[in-house]
Short mmCIF file of C-alpha atoms and ligand atoms in Angstrom, two decimals:
data_model
loop_
_atom_site.label_atom_id
_atom_site.label_comp_id
_atom_site.label_asym_id
_atom_site.label_seq_id
_atom_site.Cartn_x
_atom_site.Cartn_y
_atom_site.Cartn_z
CA MET E 86 -0.07 0.01 -0.01
CA ILE E 87 1.33 3.47 -0.95
CA TYR E 88 0.17 6.00 1.62
CA GLU E 89 0.92 9.71 1.62
CA ILE E 90 -0.77 12.12 4.00
CA LEU E 91 -0.43 15.70 2.94
CA PRO E 92 -1.82 18.64 4.86
CA VAL E 93 -3.35 21.14 2.44
CA GLY E 94 -4.55 24.71 2.39
CA PRO E 95 -4.62 27.31 5.21
CA LEU E 96 -6.68 24.91 7.54
CA GLN E 97 -4.18 22.14 6.82
CA CYS E 98 -6.71 19.41 5.93
CA ASN E 99 -5.02 15.94 5.80
CA CYS E 100 -5.44 14.91 2.21
CA SER E 101 -4.71 11.13 1.84
CA ILE E 102 -3.19 9.52 -1.44
CA ILE E 103 -3.67 5.72 -1.29
CA GLY E 104 -2.22 3.64 -4.04
CA ASP E 105 -2.00 -0.03 -5.05
CA GLU E 106 1.79 -0.95 -5.45
CA THR E 107 0.97 -3.64 -8.11
CA THR E 108 -1.56 -1.98 -10.21
CA ARG E 109 -0.68 1.68 -9.49
CA GLU E 110 -4.38 2.59 -9.17
CA ALA E 111 -5.04 5.19 -6.52
CA MET E 112 -7.72 7.15 -4.66
CA VAL E 113 -7.39 10.56 -3.16
CA ILE E 114 -9.36 11.62 -0.24
CA ASP E 115 -10.17 15.19 0.67
CA PRO E 116 -8.11 17.38 -1.93
CA GLY E 117 -8.99 20.54 -0.32
CA ASP E 118 -6.27 22.67 -1.78
CA ASP E 119 -2.65 22.63 -2.99
CA ILE E 120 -3.45 20.25 -6.05
CA GLU E 121 -0.17 20.94 -7.64
CA ASP E 122 1.60 19.24 -4.57
CA ILE E 123 -0.95 16.41 -4.74
CA LEU E 124 -0.19 15.76 -8.41
CA ALA E 125 3.37 15.86 -7.80
CA LEU E 126 3.23 12.99 -5.28
CA ILE E 127 0.87 11.16 -7.68
CA SER E 128 3.40 11.37 -10.48
CA LYS E 129 6.28 10.52 -8.02
CA HIS E 130 4.66 7.19 -7.38
CA ASN E 131 3.57 6.67 -10.90
CA LEU E 132 -0.17 6.43 -9.90
CA GLN E 133 -3.42 6.65 -11.76
CA VAL E 134 -6.14 8.31 -9.66
CA LYS E 135 -9.44 6.29 -10.08
CA GLN E 136 -11.66 8.00 -7.45
CA ILE E 137 -11.76 11.26 -5.55
CA VAL E 138 -13.40 10.72 -2.25
CA ILE E 139 -14.73 13.64 -0.01
CA THR E 140 -15.47 12.93 3.58
CA HIS E 141 -17.73 15.93 3.78
CA ALA E 142 -18.54 19.06 1.85
CA HIS E 143 -16.54 21.62 4.00
CA ILE E 144 -14.45 23.87 1.58
CA ASP E 145 -11.07 22.79 3.28
CA HIS E 146 -11.76 19.16 2.29
CA VAL E 147 -13.48 19.66 -1.05
CA GLY E 148 -12.17 22.92 -2.43
CA GLY E 149 -9.53 21.49 -4.86
CA ALA E 150 -11.65 18.50 -6.11
CA MET E 151 -12.67 20.06 -9.55
CA LYS E 152 -9.01 20.83 -10.31
CA LEU E 153 -7.96 17.33 -9.34
CA ARG E 154 -10.77 15.85 -11.52
CA ALA E 155 -9.67 17.95 -14.51
CA ALA E 156 -6.16 16.72 -14.12
CA THR E 157 -6.93 12.93 -13.64
CA GLY E 158 -10.32 12.33 -15.16
CA ALA E 159 -11.36 10.59 -11.83
CA PRO E 160 -14.90 10.98 -10.59
CA ILE E 161 -15.70 12.91 -7.34
CA LEU E 162 -17.72 10.97 -4.72
CA LEU E 163 -19.60 12.51 -1.67
CA ASN E 164 -22.59 11.38 0.43
CA GLN E 165 -25.81 13.01 -0.93
CA ASN E 166 -26.67 14.38 2.65
CA ASP E 167 -23.96 16.85 2.07
CA TYR E 168 -25.10 18.20 -1.29
CA ALA E 169 -26.95 21.25 0.24
CA LEU E 170 -23.83 22.11 2.10
CA LEU E 171 -21.81 21.89 -1.15
CA LYS E 172 -24.12 24.35 -2.59
CA MET E 173 -22.96 26.85 0.09
CA LEU E 174 -19.36 26.77 -0.89
CA ASP E 175 -19.19 30.43 -1.57
CA ALA E 176 -20.53 31.25 1.79
CA GLN E 177 -18.14 28.80 3.47
CA ALA E 178 -15.32 30.55 1.69
CA ALA E 179 -16.40 33.79 3.23
CA TRP E 180 -16.56 32.23 6.67
CA VAL E 181 -13.08 30.90 6.57
CA GLY E 182 -11.50 33.67 4.55
CA MET E 183 -10.68 31.40 1.65
CA GLU E 184 -10.95 32.24 -1.98
CA PHE E 185 -14.14 30.73 -3.53
CA PRO E 186 -12.85 27.91 -5.63
CA GLY E 187 -15.81 27.70 -7.99
CA LYS E 188 -18.76 25.12 -8.05
CA VAL E 189 -18.05 21.54 -7.21
CA GLU E 190 -19.89 18.91 -9.17
CA ILE E 191 -20.47 15.47 -7.61
CA ASP E 192 -20.29 12.44 -9.90
CA GLN E 193 -21.63 9.80 -7.47
CA SER E 194 -23.01 9.51 -3.92
CA VAL E 195 -21.32 7.19 -1.48
CA ALA E 196 -23.41 5.71 1.37
CA GLN E 197 -23.21 3.32 4.35
CA ALA E 198 -21.93 0.02 3.33
CA ASP E 199 -20.68 1.05 -0.16
CA THR E 200 -17.06 0.33 -0.95
CA VAL E 201 -14.54 2.40 -2.64
CA LYS E 202 -11.52 0.83 -4.47
CA ALA E 203 -8.07 1.44 -5.69
CA GLY E 204 -6.74 -1.74 -7.29
CA SER E 205 -6.76 -4.39 -4.49
CA LEU E 206 -7.22 -1.85 -1.69
CA VAL E 207 -10.91 -1.63 -0.62
CA ALA E 208 -12.44 0.72 1.95
CA ASN E 209 -15.90 0.51 3.57
CA VAL E 210 -17.89 3.70 3.58
CA ILE E 211 -19.24 4.44 7.11
CA HIS E 212 -21.85 7.08 7.30
CA THR E 213 -21.04 9.13 10.38
CA PRO E 214 -23.49 12.10 10.49
CA GLY E 215 -22.76 14.74 13.14
CA HIS E 216 -20.05 17.08 12.10
CA THR E 217 -22.31 17.47 8.96
CA GLU E 218 -25.25 15.37 7.82
CA GLY E 219 -23.27 13.63 4.97
CA SER E 220 -20.04 13.02 6.93
CA VAL E 221 -18.37 9.73 6.10
CA CYS E 222 -15.43 7.80 7.35
CA LEU E 223 -13.44 5.22 5.22
CA TYR E 224 -12.33 1.97 6.76
CA PHE E 225 -9.64 -0.27 5.32
CA PRO E 226 -10.28 -3.53 7.22
CA VAL E 227 -7.29 -5.40 5.77
CA GLN E 228 -4.94 -2.46 6.68
CA LYS E 229 -6.74 -1.58 9.69
CA LYS E 230 -6.79 2.08 8.82
CA LEU E 231 -9.70 4.63 9.25
CA ILE E 232 -9.86 7.95 7.39
CA ALA E 233 -12.01 9.95 9.81
CA GLY E 234 -12.70 13.17 8.12
CA ASP E 235 -13.69 15.62 10.85
CA THR E 236 -15.67 13.13 12.94
CA LEU E 237 -12.82 12.03 15.13
CA PHE E 238 -9.56 13.64 16.12
CA ALA E 239 -6.58 12.84 18.46
CA GLY E 240 -8.14 13.79 21.80
CA SER E 241 -11.10 15.54 20.33
CA ILE E 242 -14.16 15.38 17.96
CA GLY E 243 -15.48 17.54 15.12
CA ARG E 244 -17.40 20.72 15.88
CA THR E 245 -21.05 20.52 15.41
CA ASP E 246 -21.97 24.23 15.65
CA LEU E 247 -21.84 24.89 11.73
CA PRO E 248 -25.02 24.28 9.52
CA GLY E 249 -25.84 20.74 9.30
CA GLY E 250 -24.09 19.88 12.69
CA SER E 251 -25.54 17.87 15.51
CA PHE E 252 -23.81 17.07 18.76
CA GLU E 253 -26.29 14.31 19.43
CA LYS E 254 -25.67 12.68 16.11
CA ILE E 255 -21.80 12.88 16.19
CA ILE E 256 -21.78 11.11 19.59
CA ARG E 257 -24.19 8.48 18.28
CA SER E 258 -22.09 7.88 15.16
CA LEU E 259 -18.94 7.70 17.27
CA HIS E 260 -20.42 5.21 19.78
CA HIS E 261 -22.32 2.97 17.47
CA LYS E 262 -20.03 2.99 14.35
CA VAL E 263 -16.48 4.36 15.08
CA LEU E 264 -15.91 2.71 18.38
CA ALA E 265 -17.15 -0.56 16.98
CA LEU E 266 -13.84 -0.90 15.10
CA PRO E 267 -10.85 -2.78 16.62
CA ASP E 268 -8.58 -1.02 18.98
CA GLU E 269 -5.49 -1.36 16.78
CA THR E 270 -7.10 0.61 13.94
CA VAL E 271 -4.92 3.56 13.01
CA VAL E 272 -7.05 6.74 12.67
CA ILE E 273 -6.21 9.48 10.14
CA PRO E 274 -8.16 12.48 11.25
CA GLY E 275 -9.15 15.38 8.94
CA HIS E 276 -6.73 17.59 10.71
CA GLY E 277 -3.80 17.08 13.11
CA PRO E 278 -1.78 13.91 14.15
CA LEU E 279 -2.73 10.36 13.79
CA THR E 280 -4.11 8.28 16.55
CA THR E 281 -5.77 4.79 17.13
CA ILE E 282 -9.20 3.66 18.06
CA GLY E 283 -7.78 2.13 21.35
CA GLU E 284 -6.10 5.41 22.27
CA GLU E 285 -9.36 7.39 21.78
CA ARG E 286 -11.47 4.89 23.44
CA GLU E 287 -9.26 5.20 26.42
CA SER E 288 -8.65 8.82 26.80
CA ASN E 289 -10.71 11.00 24.42
CA PRO E 290 -12.70 13.27 26.84
CA PHE E 291 -15.73 13.27 24.45
CA LEU E 292 -16.02 9.34 24.35
CA LYS E 293 -16.04 8.75 28.03
ZN1 LIG I 469 -15.25 20.01 8.40
#
């Protein structure tokens, strides 16, 4: 498995590039910004991007998706419950002081129990509403890795005070779906350092 994590944009969203070493097929998760840097890593590893997966429709996660689609031809995937939020991308840009990247078009919705693939690498889509209504996490069961978007951070959880956010729902998603994963699962949050499910189960103040 080729795995690159690249913090992109002013809010340093963790963009993941995941590639199959044999077939060179890849998926990119959350290309929020800095698409030139993402493309440089893709060509360094000689990868072909097959899917662009967005964990949720916040600008720092989705802002560069159209540019990456134009460069790779890969479809953009997002849970349909975040389509409304995606329509507010210009307002979101104003909130965080970013430049409006232009309208983002989604090619396909991803929902609970769907899978996304890059060659032999397979991730299960886990719908985890709370940070936004359409937030998803991606779980690679063979590699025991979880791309958590802004649902779970090392020592914290996603904020729920933005439109579409719900504290009750994020807590339910975390307890019923995320904490159901094995302790040894490595968590790649949407921002900040990596952690594990065991570590968060043990010490995350929001999960006690
Ligand atoms: Zn977010």
